[in-house]
Coordinates of C-alpha atoms in Angstrom, one line a residue:
X1 CA 63.9 -20.4 -25.5
X2 CA 62.3 -20.5 -28.9
X3 CA 65.1 -22.0 -30.9
X4 CA 64.4 -24.9 -33.2
X5 CA 65.7 -28.3 -32.1
X6 CA 68.0 -28.5 -35.1
X7 CA 69.8 -25.3 -34.0
X8 CA 70.0 -26.5 -30.4
X9 CA 71.6 -29.8 -31.5
X10 CA 74.1 -28.0 -33.7
X11 CA 75.2 -25.8 -30.8
X12 CA 75.3 -28.8 -28.5
X13 CA 77.6 -30.7 -30.9
X14 CA 79.9 -27.7 -31.2
X15 CA 80.2 -27.2 -27.5
X16 CA 80.6 -30.9 -26.6
X17 CA 82.8 -32.1 -29.5
X18 CA 86.0 -30.8 -28.0
X19 CA 88.3 -32.8 -25.7
X20 CA 91.5 -31.9 -24.0
X21 CA 94.6 -33.8 -23.3
X22 CA 96.9 -32.8 -20.4
X23 CA 100.6 -33.3 -20.4
X24 CA 102.0 -34.7 -17.1
X25 CA 105.8 -34.8 -17.0
X26 CA 105.8 -34.5 -20.8
X27 CA 103.4 -37.4 -21.4
X28 CA 99.7 -37.1 -22.4
X29 CA 97.4 -38.4 -19.7
X30 CA 94.3 -39.1 -21.7
X31 CA 91.4 -37.1 -22.8
X32 CA 89.1 -34.8 -20.8
X33 CA 85.7 -33.9 -22.1
X34 CA 84.2 -30.7 -20.8
X35 CA 80.7 -31.1 -19.4
X36 CA 79.5 -27.6 -19.5
X37 CA 80.2 -24.1 -20.9
X38 CA 82.3 -22.8 -23.8
X39 CA 86.0 -22.4 -24.0
X40 CA 87.4 -19.0 -23.2
X41 CA 87.9 -17.0 -26.4
X42 CA 85.5 -19.3 -28.3
X43 CA 84.3 -17.4 -31.5
X44 CA 80.8 -18.8 -30.9
X45 CA 80.5 -17.4 -27.4
X46 CA 79.4 -13.8 -28.3
X47 CA 76.6 -15.1 -30.6
X48 CA 75.3 -17.5 -28.0
X49 CA 75.3 -14.7 -25.4
X50 CA 73.4 -12.5 -27.8
X51 CA 70.8 -15.2 -28.3
X52 CA 70.4 -15.6 -24.6
X53 CA 70.3 -11.8 -24.0
X54 CA 67.6 -11.4 -26.7
X55 CA 65.6 -14.1 -25.0
X56 CA 65.8 -12.5 -21.6
X57 CA 64.9 -9.1 -23.1
X58 CA 61.9 -10.7 -24.9
X59 CA 60.8 -12.3 -21.6
X60 CA 60.7 -8.9 -19.9
X61 CA 59.0 -7.2 -22.9
X62 CA 56.4 -9.9 -22.8
X63 CA 55.9 -9.5 -19.0
X64 CA 55.4 -5.7 -19.5
X65 CA 53.0 -6.1 -22.4
X66 CA 50.9 -8.5 -20.3
X67 CA 50.9 -6.1 -17.4
X68 CA 52.7 -8.6 -15.1
X69 CA 55.6 -6.3 -14.5
X70 CA 55.7 -2.5 -14.5
X71 CA 59.0 -0.8 -15.1
X72 CA 60.1 2.6 -14.0
X73 CA 60.1 6.1 -15.6
X74 CA 63.4 8.0 -15.4
X75 CA 61.5 11.3 -15.7
X76 CA 57.9 12.4 -16.1
X77 CA 57.4 11.8 -19.8
X78 CA 60.0 9.1 -20.5
X79 CA 59.1 5.7 -21.7
X80 CA 58.8 2.9 -19.1
X81 CA 62.1 1.0 -18.7
X82 CA 62.2 -2.6 -17.5
X83 CA 65.8 -3.7 -18.3
X84 CA 69.2 -2.7 -19.6
X85 CA 71.9 -5.1 -20.7
X86 CA 75.6 -4.5 -21.2
X87 CA 78.3 -7.2 -21.7
X88 CA 77.4 -9.9 -19.2
X89 CA 75.5 -7.6 -16.8
X90 CA 71.8 -7.1 -16.7
X91 CA 69.9 -4.3 -14.9
X92 CA 66.2 -5.0 -14.2
X93 CA 63.8 -2.3 -13.2
X94 CA 60.4 -2.7 -11.6
X95 CA 57.9 -1.0 -9.4
X96 CA 58.4 -2.3 -5.8
X97 CA 55.5 -4.6 -5.2
X98 CA 55.5 -8.2 -4.1
X99 CA 53.5 -9.3 -7.1
X100 CA 56.1 -7.9 -9.6
X101 CA 59.0 -9.3 -7.6
X102 CA 57.5 -12.8 -7.5
X103 CA 56.8 -12.6 -11.3
X104 CA 60.4 -11.5 -11.9
X105 CA 61.7 -14.3 -9.7
X106 CA 59.6 -16.9 -11.6
X107 CA 60.8 -15.7 -15.0
X108 CA 64.4 -15.5 -13.9
X109 CA 64.2 -19.2 -12.8
X110 CA 62.6 -20.2 -16.1
X111 CA 65.3 -18.3 -18.0
X112 CA 68.1 -19.9 -16.0
X113 CA 66.7 -23.4 -16.7
X114 CA 66.2 -22.7 -20.4
X115 CA 69.6 -21.0 -21.0
X116 CA 71.9 -22.9 -18.5
X117 CA 73.0 -19.6 -17.2
X118 CA 73.0 -18.9 -13.5
X119 CA 72.6 -15.8 -11.4
X120 CA 75.6 -15.0 -9.2
X121 CA 73.8 -13.9 -6.0
X122 CA 77.0 -12.6 -4.3
X123 CA 77.5 -10.1 -7.2
X124 CA 73.9 -9.2 -7.5
X125 CA 72.1 -6.5 -5.6
X126 CA 68.8 -4.6 -5.2
X127 CA 68.6 -0.8 -5.2
X128 CA 65.4 0.8 -3.9
X129 CA 64.1 4.3 -3.7
X130 CA 64.9 6.0 -0.4
X131 CA 61.1 6.6 0.0
X132 CA 60.4 2.9 0.3
X133 CA 60.0 1.7 3.9
X134 CA 62.9 -0.5 5.1
X135 CA 60.6 -3.5 6.1
X136 CA 59.2 -3.6 2.5
X137 CA 62.7 -3.4 1.0
X138 CA 63.8 -6.3 3.1
X139 CA 60.7 -8.3 2.2
X140 CA 61.2 -7.8 -1.5
X141 CA 64.9 -8.6 -1.2
X142 CA 64.0 -11.9 0.5
X143 CA 61.7 -12.8 -2.4
X144 CA 64.5 -12.6 -4.9
X145 CA 67.1 -13.8 -2.4
X146 CA 69.3 -10.8 -3.4
X147 CA 70.9 -8.4 -0.9
X148 CA 70.1 -4.7 -0.8
X149 CA 72.9 -2.4 -2.0
X150 CA 73.5 1.3 -1.5
X151 CA 74.6 3.6 -4.3

């Protein structure tokens, strides 16, 4: 994702240094070491999220600058938009072509591998223009493996 190994090692140590002990009938049962993710309420969590979000944003800016993905225009003279991010939600915008959708899928897979984050497909959805033919909508949805949604 573009971070130096030193920073990655520091973050790893911070995440994995913790261990938990569970009380069972008032007695400690030993230690549990988490294998993944941050603890809820961890002060480092927002910063790690920002680093990951910035990386995802840079991925899509890079795709756009190389012409591999074309975003959408909200109105006639507006700038082209490829993504919006808020809290832990991401909205991706693209022209509805097989080439663009395959490129997006490829980069999302790379991002997930690099960041350790995962796409929750049950909570994800595709929204298409009403002008797009239904067979094309279904084909593009199958590429991303994400269901079509209605507004």
